[in-house]
C-alpha cells in the first residue's frame, strides 16, 4: 500500500462541505541576504529559464522598488524587488523563523537577518480548486527560478500562516516537480511550498499539530489531536494528506475513518474549518 493510498477514506453518504471557492489571488515573498544593485541579472536569468518573451519591461522608477511583469503558461505575474527587509506589518519573519520545524538553526538566522526581498503576485488566477492548483504550481516554478540566484534565503507565501521555506528545501521540491505538470496523474503537488505545519494546543491544553494554508485552496485545514506518533511522522502524514486534498484525490469529511497504517484508523472530527484526526 502506497503512502497516499493509506489515507483514502471509507465511502460515506454525507454531502461534502468542501471544496469552497479558493482565494483567487496568490502572493509570495522571496527573501535575500543582500541588497541587489540592479534587477537586470535576475530578469536575465528568468529569460534564460522561461524564454525572452516571459519577462516584460523593467520599471526602475522608484528609489527602493523595481519591478517587471512576467507571463508564463497564460498566467500573468507582477514581480517587484524591494531593497529593504520585509516590514513587520507584512510578515514577522524573525518570529516565524523561531517556530519553523523544517529550518536549521543557520537557516533560521538567515531568514531573521534578511536584507531585501522580492514580492511576487498573481491576480485572479485561482478561480477554482483546479485553477488554484495550476496557479500555485506555475508560481512555484517562478519562485524556484529566483531561488537559483546567489544570495537567496528562501520564500514565504502571503497567507494567514507562518510558512518559511528555505532555498535548499524549495529547490528539493522543484526537483520533484521535474517532468510533471500541474494536472499530473500521480496526485503529486509541492504542498510543503504552500502549506505550513505547526504545533499548537487545544482549548483543553492538549497538543495539536496542524496545517495552515489549505484554506487558500478552499479546503479544510487538517490536524492531529493529542497525537502519540513522532513529529516527523506526523509532518509526513499531513503533507501527504494535504497533497491528496489539493489534487482532489481525496476530500476528507467529518466522522470519516482514515487508515494511518495496516493496524490504525483515525477518526475525523470537524472543528470549524479544521478537520482533526483522533487516534494517531
Short mmCIF file of C-alpha atoms in Angstrom, two decimals:
data_model
loop_
_atom_site.label_atom_id
_atom_site.label_comp_id
_atom_site.label_asym_id
_atom_site.label_seq_id
_atom_site.Cartn_x
_atom_site.Cartn_y
_atom_site.Cartn_z
CA UNK A 1 0.00 0.00 0.00
CA UNK A 2 1.46 3.37 -1.06
CA UNK A 3 1.78 6.40 1.19
CA UNK A 4 -1.10 8.24 -0.49
CA UNK A 5 -3.33 5.15 -0.62
CA UNK A 6 -3.28 4.86 3.18
CA UNK A 7 -5.39 8.00 3.54
CA UNK A 8 -8.28 7.20 1.22
CA UNK A 9 -11.30 7.19 3.49
CA UNK A 10 -14.08 4.64 3.55
CA UNK A 11 -17.16 5.57 1.45
CA UNK A 12 -19.60 7.89 3.18
CA UNK A 13 -23.07 9.17 2.25
CA UNK A 14 -22.67 12.73 3.62
CA UNK A 15 -22.57 15.57 1.12
CA UNK A 16 -19.06 17.06 1.11
CA UNK A 17 -18.72 20.57 2.54
CA UNK A 18 -15.56 21.26 0.55
CA UNK A 19 -14.05 22.45 -1.72
CA UNK A 20 -15.23 26.02 -1.26
CA UNK A 21 -14.19 28.91 -3.52
CA UNK A 22 -10.43 29.37 -3.15
CA UNK A 23 -8.53 32.60 -2.63
CA UNK A 24 -8.25 33.83 -6.22
CA UNK A 25 -5.13 35.96 -5.71
CA UNK A 26 -1.76 34.40 -4.88
CA UNK A 27 1.30 36.12 -3.41
CA UNK A 28 4.72 35.05 -2.21
CA UNK A 29 7.87 36.73 -0.87
CA UNK A 30 11.38 35.59 -1.78
CA UNK A 31 13.97 36.83 0.70
CA UNK A 32 17.59 37.83 0.01
CA UNK A 33 20.61 38.08 2.30
CA UNK A 34 21.87 41.18 0.44
CA UNK A 35 20.70 44.30 -1.34
CA UNK A 36 20.91 43.96 -5.13
CA UNK A 37 22.43 46.78 -7.13
CA UNK A 38 20.14 46.09 -10.08
CA UNK A 39 17.39 43.63 -11.03
CA UNK A 40 18.68 43.17 -14.58
CA UNK A 41 20.69 39.99 -13.72
CA UNK A 42 17.56 38.43 -12.16
CA UNK A 43 15.45 39.35 -15.18
CA UNK A 44 18.13 37.92 -17.47
CA UNK A 45 18.13 34.66 -15.51
CA UNK A 46 14.34 34.35 -15.84
CA UNK A 47 14.67 34.93 -19.58
CA UNK A 48 17.18 32.08 -19.78
CA UNK A 49 14.86 29.76 -17.86
CA UNK A 50 11.48 30.67 -19.37
CA UNK A 51 12.28 32.48 -22.60
CA UNK A 52 12.81 36.13 -23.53
CA UNK A 53 9.11 36.77 -24.06
CA UNK A 54 8.27 35.81 -20.45
CA UNK A 55 9.80 38.96 -18.95
CA UNK A 56 8.33 42.39 -19.64
CA UNK A 57 9.94 45.83 -19.49
CA UNK A 58 11.81 46.72 -16.30
CA UNK A 59 10.49 49.62 -14.21
CA UNK A 60 13.12 51.34 -12.02
CA UNK A 61 11.09 54.49 -11.37
CA UNK A 62 11.01 54.12 -7.55
CA UNK A 63 14.13 54.61 -5.37
CA UNK A 64 13.73 51.32 -3.47
CA UNK A 65 11.26 49.34 -5.62
CA UNK A 66 11.96 47.91 -9.08
CA UNK A 67 9.51 45.69 -10.96
CA UNK A 68 8.55 43.94 -14.16
CA UNK A 69 5.63 41.87 -15.47
CA UNK A 70 6.15 38.16 -16.03
CA UNK A 71 3.97 35.84 -18.12
CA UNK A 72 4.12 32.06 -18.30
CA UNK A 73 1.59 29.42 -19.35
CA UNK A 74 -1.09 32.07 -19.80
CA UNK A 75 -0.72 33.44 -16.26
CA UNK A 76 0.45 36.99 -15.60
CA UNK A 77 2.55 37.85 -12.55
CA UNK A 78 3.88 41.09 -11.16
CA UNK A 79 7.44 40.78 -9.88
CA UNK A 80 8.72 43.54 -7.59
CA UNK A 81 12.06 43.85 -5.82
CA UNK A 82 12.23 45.92 -2.62
CA UNK A 83 15.64 46.96 -1.33
CA UNK A 84 14.63 46.65 2.33
CA UNK A 85 13.67 43.94 4.85
CA UNK A 86 10.07 42.74 4.91
CA UNK A 87 8.02 45.21 7.03
CA UNK A 88 6.76 43.64 10.28
CA UNK A 89 3.17 44.51 9.42
CA UNK A 90 3.53 42.42 6.24
CA UNK A 91 5.16 39.38 7.88
CA UNK A 92 7.03 38.86 11.15
CA UNK A 93 9.85 36.83 9.64
CA UNK A 94 12.01 36.64 12.78
CA UNK A 95 9.18 35.22 14.92
CA UNK A 96 8.09 32.80 12.20
CA UNK A 97 11.66 31.52 11.95
CA UNK A 98 11.69 30.57 15.63
CA UNK A 99 8.79 28.14 15.13
CA UNK A 100 9.75 26.75 11.71
CA UNK A 101 10.02 22.99 12.16
CA UNK A 102 11.89 22.34 8.92
CA UNK A 103 14.58 25.03 9.17
CA UNK A 104 18.10 24.50 10.50
CA UNK A 105 19.45 27.00 13.03
CA UNK A 106 21.58 28.53 10.30
CA UNK A 107 18.54 28.91 8.02
CA UNK A 108 16.50 30.48 10.83
CA UNK A 109 19.25 33.05 11.35
CA UNK A 110 19.40 33.76 7.61
CA UNK A 111 15.64 34.40 7.45
CA UNK A 112 15.74 36.65 10.52
CA UNK A 113 18.68 38.63 9.11
CA UNK A 114 17.47 39.03 5.50
CA UNK A 115 18.12 42.44 3.92
CA UNK A 116 15.80 42.65 0.90
CA UNK A 117 13.01 40.71 -0.81
CA UNK A 118 11.05 40.01 -3.96
CA UNK A 119 7.26 40.32 -3.86
CA UNK A 120 5.52 38.13 -6.44
CA UNK A 121 1.81 38.50 -7.13
CA UNK A 122 -0.65 36.69 -9.39
CA UNK A 123 -4.10 38.28 -9.53
CA UNK A 124 -7.29 36.32 -10.05
CA UNK A 125 -5.91 33.04 -11.36
CA UNK A 126 -7.30 30.78 -8.62
CA UNK A 127 -10.96 30.75 -9.60
CA UNK A 128 -11.48 27.08 -8.71
CA UNK A 129 -9.52 24.40 -6.87
CA UNK A 130 -8.06 23.17 -10.17
CA UNK A 131 -7.11 26.68 -11.28
CA UNK A 132 -5.68 27.50 -7.84
CA UNK A 133 -3.58 24.34 -8.07
CA UNK A 134 -2.40 25.40 -11.52
CA UNK A 135 -1.60 28.97 -10.40
CA UNK A 136 0.42 27.77 -7.40
CA UNK A 137 2.24 25.16 -9.49
CA UNK A 138 3.37 27.80 -12.01
CA UNK A 139 4.11 30.18 -9.13
CA UNK A 140 6.40 27.53 -7.64
CA UNK A 141 8.35 27.33 -10.91
CA UNK A 142 8.88 31.09 -10.87
CA UNK A 143 9.94 31.12 -7.21
CA UNK A 144 12.31 28.20 -7.76
CA UNK A 145 13.98 30.07 -10.63
CA UNK A 146 14.57 33.05 -8.36
CA UNK A 147 15.94 30.65 -5.72
CA UNK A 148 18.79 29.91 -8.11
CA UNK A 149 20.07 33.48 -7.68
CA UNK A 150 23.08 33.98 -5.42
CA UNK A 151 22.08 35.34 -2.02
CA UNK A 152 18.55 33.90 -1.90
CA UNK A 153 17.46 32.83 1.59
CA UNK A 154 14.05 31.29 0.95
CA UNK A 155 10.37 32.05 0.49
CA UNK A 156 7.18 32.65 2.41
CA UNK A 157 3.69 32.63 0.86
CA UNK A 158 1.48 35.54 1.86
CA UNK A 159 -1.35 33.87 3.74
CA UNK A 160 -2.51 33.52 7.34
CA UNK A 161 0.20 31.02 8.18
CA UNK A 162 3.86 31.42 9.07
CA UNK A 163 5.42 29.11 6.49
CA UNK A 164 9.08 29.71 5.70
CA UNK A 165 10.70 27.51 3.03
CA UNK A 166 14.47 27.51 2.81
CA UNK A 167 16.27 27.77 -0.51
CA UNK A 168 17.55 24.23 0.00
CA UNK A 169 14.08 22.79 0.60
CA UNK A 170 12.49 24.81 -2.21
CA UNK A 171 14.94 23.51 -4.79
CA UNK A 172 14.44 19.95 -3.50
CA UNK A 173 10.71 20.30 -4.15
CA UNK A 174 11.46 21.78 -7.57
CA UNK A 175 13.42 18.64 -8.44
CA UNK A 176 10.37 16.56 -7.52
CA UNK A 177 8.27 18.67 -9.92
CA UNK A 178 10.62 17.96 -12.83
CA UNK A 179 8.90 16.13 -15.67
CA UNK A 180 5.43 16.63 -14.15
CA UNK A 181 2.63 19.07 -14.88
CA UNK A 182 0.12 20.74 -12.59
CA UNK A 183 -2.53 18.19 -13.62
CA UNK A 184 -0.27 15.16 -13.36
CA UNK A 185 -1.96 11.81 -12.82
CA UNK A 186 0.37 10.86 -9.95
CA UNK A 187 -1.53 13.03 -7.48
CA UNK A 188 1.64 15.00 -6.77
CA UNK A 189 1.69 18.64 -5.66
CA UNK A 190 4.51 20.51 -3.85
CA UNK A 191 2.37 21.01 -0.74
CA UNK A 192 5.34 21.91 1.54
CA UNK A 193 5.81 25.09 -0.53
CA UNK A 194 2.30 26.31 0.29
CA UNK A 195 1.15 24.58 3.47
CA UNK A 196 2.56 25.28 6.92
CA UNK A 197 2.55 22.53 9.56
CA UNK A 198 2.98 23.68 13.14
CA UNK A 199 2.34 22.66 16.71
CA UNK A 200 -0.25 24.28 18.96
CA UNK A 201 -2.62 23.33 21.81
CA UNK A 202 -6.37 22.83 22.00
CA UNK A 203 -8.67 24.78 24.31
CA UNK A 204 -8.28 21.95 26.78
CA UNK A 205 -4.50 22.13 26.67
CA UNK A 206 -3.98 19.02 24.54
CA UNK A 207 -1.23 19.11 21.87
CA UNK A 208 -2.29 19.53 18.26
CA UNK A 209 -0.18 19.51 15.12
CA UNK A 210 -2.00 21.03 12.16
CA UNK A 211 -1.80 22.70 8.78
CA UNK A 212 -2.28 26.31 7.74
CA UNK A 213 -2.62 27.22 4.08
CA UNK A 214 -5.19 24.73 2.78
CA UNK A 215 -7.86 27.36 3.40
CA UNK A 216 -6.41 29.37 0.49
CA UNK A 217 -7.33 26.43 -1.76
CA UNK A 218 -10.90 26.39 -0.42
CA UNK A 219 -10.13 23.27 1.63
CA UNK A 220 -10.33 22.43 5.32
CA UNK A 221 -7.17 22.58 7.38
CA UNK A 222 -6.05 19.20 8.75
CA UNK A 223 -4.60 18.29 12.13
CA UNK A 224 -3.84 15.52 14.61
CA UNK A 225 -5.33 15.90 18.08
CA UNK A 226 -3.24 14.73 21.05
CA UNK A 227 -1.03 12.50 18.87
CA UNK A 228 1.46 9.96 20.16
CA UNK A 229 3.45 9.48 16.95
CA UNK A 230 6.78 11.29 16.36
CA UNK A 231 6.59 14.82 14.94
CA UNK A 232 8.49 13.89 11.76
CA UNK A 233 6.00 11.13 11.04
CA UNK A 234 3.07 13.49 11.59
CA UNK A 235 4.65 16.03 9.23
CA UNK A 236 4.87 13.39 6.51
CA UNK A 237 1.27 12.32 7.10
CA UNK A 238 -0.12 15.85 6.98
CA UNK A 239 1.79 16.77 3.84
CA UNK A 240 0.66 13.58 2.10
CA UNK A 241 -2.95 14.21 3.16
CA UNK A 242 -2.73 17.86 2.07
CA UNK A 243 -1.44 16.75 -1.30
CA UNK A 244 -4.38 14.37 -1.73
CA UNK A 245 -6.83 17.18 -0.98
CA UNK A 246 -5.20 19.75 -3.26
CA UNK A 247 -5.07 17.27 -6.16
CA UNK A 248 -8.70 16.24 -5.47
CA UNK A 249 -7.71 12.63 -4.99
CA UNK A 250 -9.30 12.69 -1.52
CA UNK A 251 -11.59 15.13 0.29
CA UNK A 252 -11.90 14.33 3.99
CA UNK A 253 -15.20 14.67 5.84
CA UNK A 254 -16.50 14.82 9.37
CA UNK A 255 -16.73 11.40 11.09
CA UNK A 256 -14.76 9.58 8.41
CA UNK A 257 -12.42 6.75 9.41
CA UNK A 258 -8.96 7.22 7.89
CA UNK A 259 -6.42 4.35 7.95
CA UNK A 260 -2.98 5.53 9.06
CA UNK A 261 -1.38 2.13 8.65
CA UNK A 262 -2.42 -1.51 8.47
CA UNK A 263 -3.44 -1.52 12.17
CA UNK A 264 -4.59 2.01 12.97
CA UNK A 265 -7.58 4.10 11.91
CA UNK A 266 -8.07 7.71 12.95
CA UNK A 267 -11.49 9.29 13.44
CA UNK A 268 -12.02 12.61 11.64
CA UNK A 269 -13.83 15.27 13.70
CA UNK A 270 -14.72 18.69 12.31
CA UNK A 271 -13.96 21.78 14.41
CA UNK A 272 -14.89 24.86 12.41
CA UNK A 273 -12.70 24.97 9.30
CA UNK A 274 -10.32 22.28 10.55
CA UNK A 275 -10.65 18.52 10.45
CA UNK A 276 -8.92 16.90 13.42
CA UNK A 277 -7.84 13.26 13.31
CA UNK A 278 -8.03 11.44 16.63
CA UNK A 279 -6.25 8.19 17.33
CA UNK A 280 -2.74 8.75 15.99
#
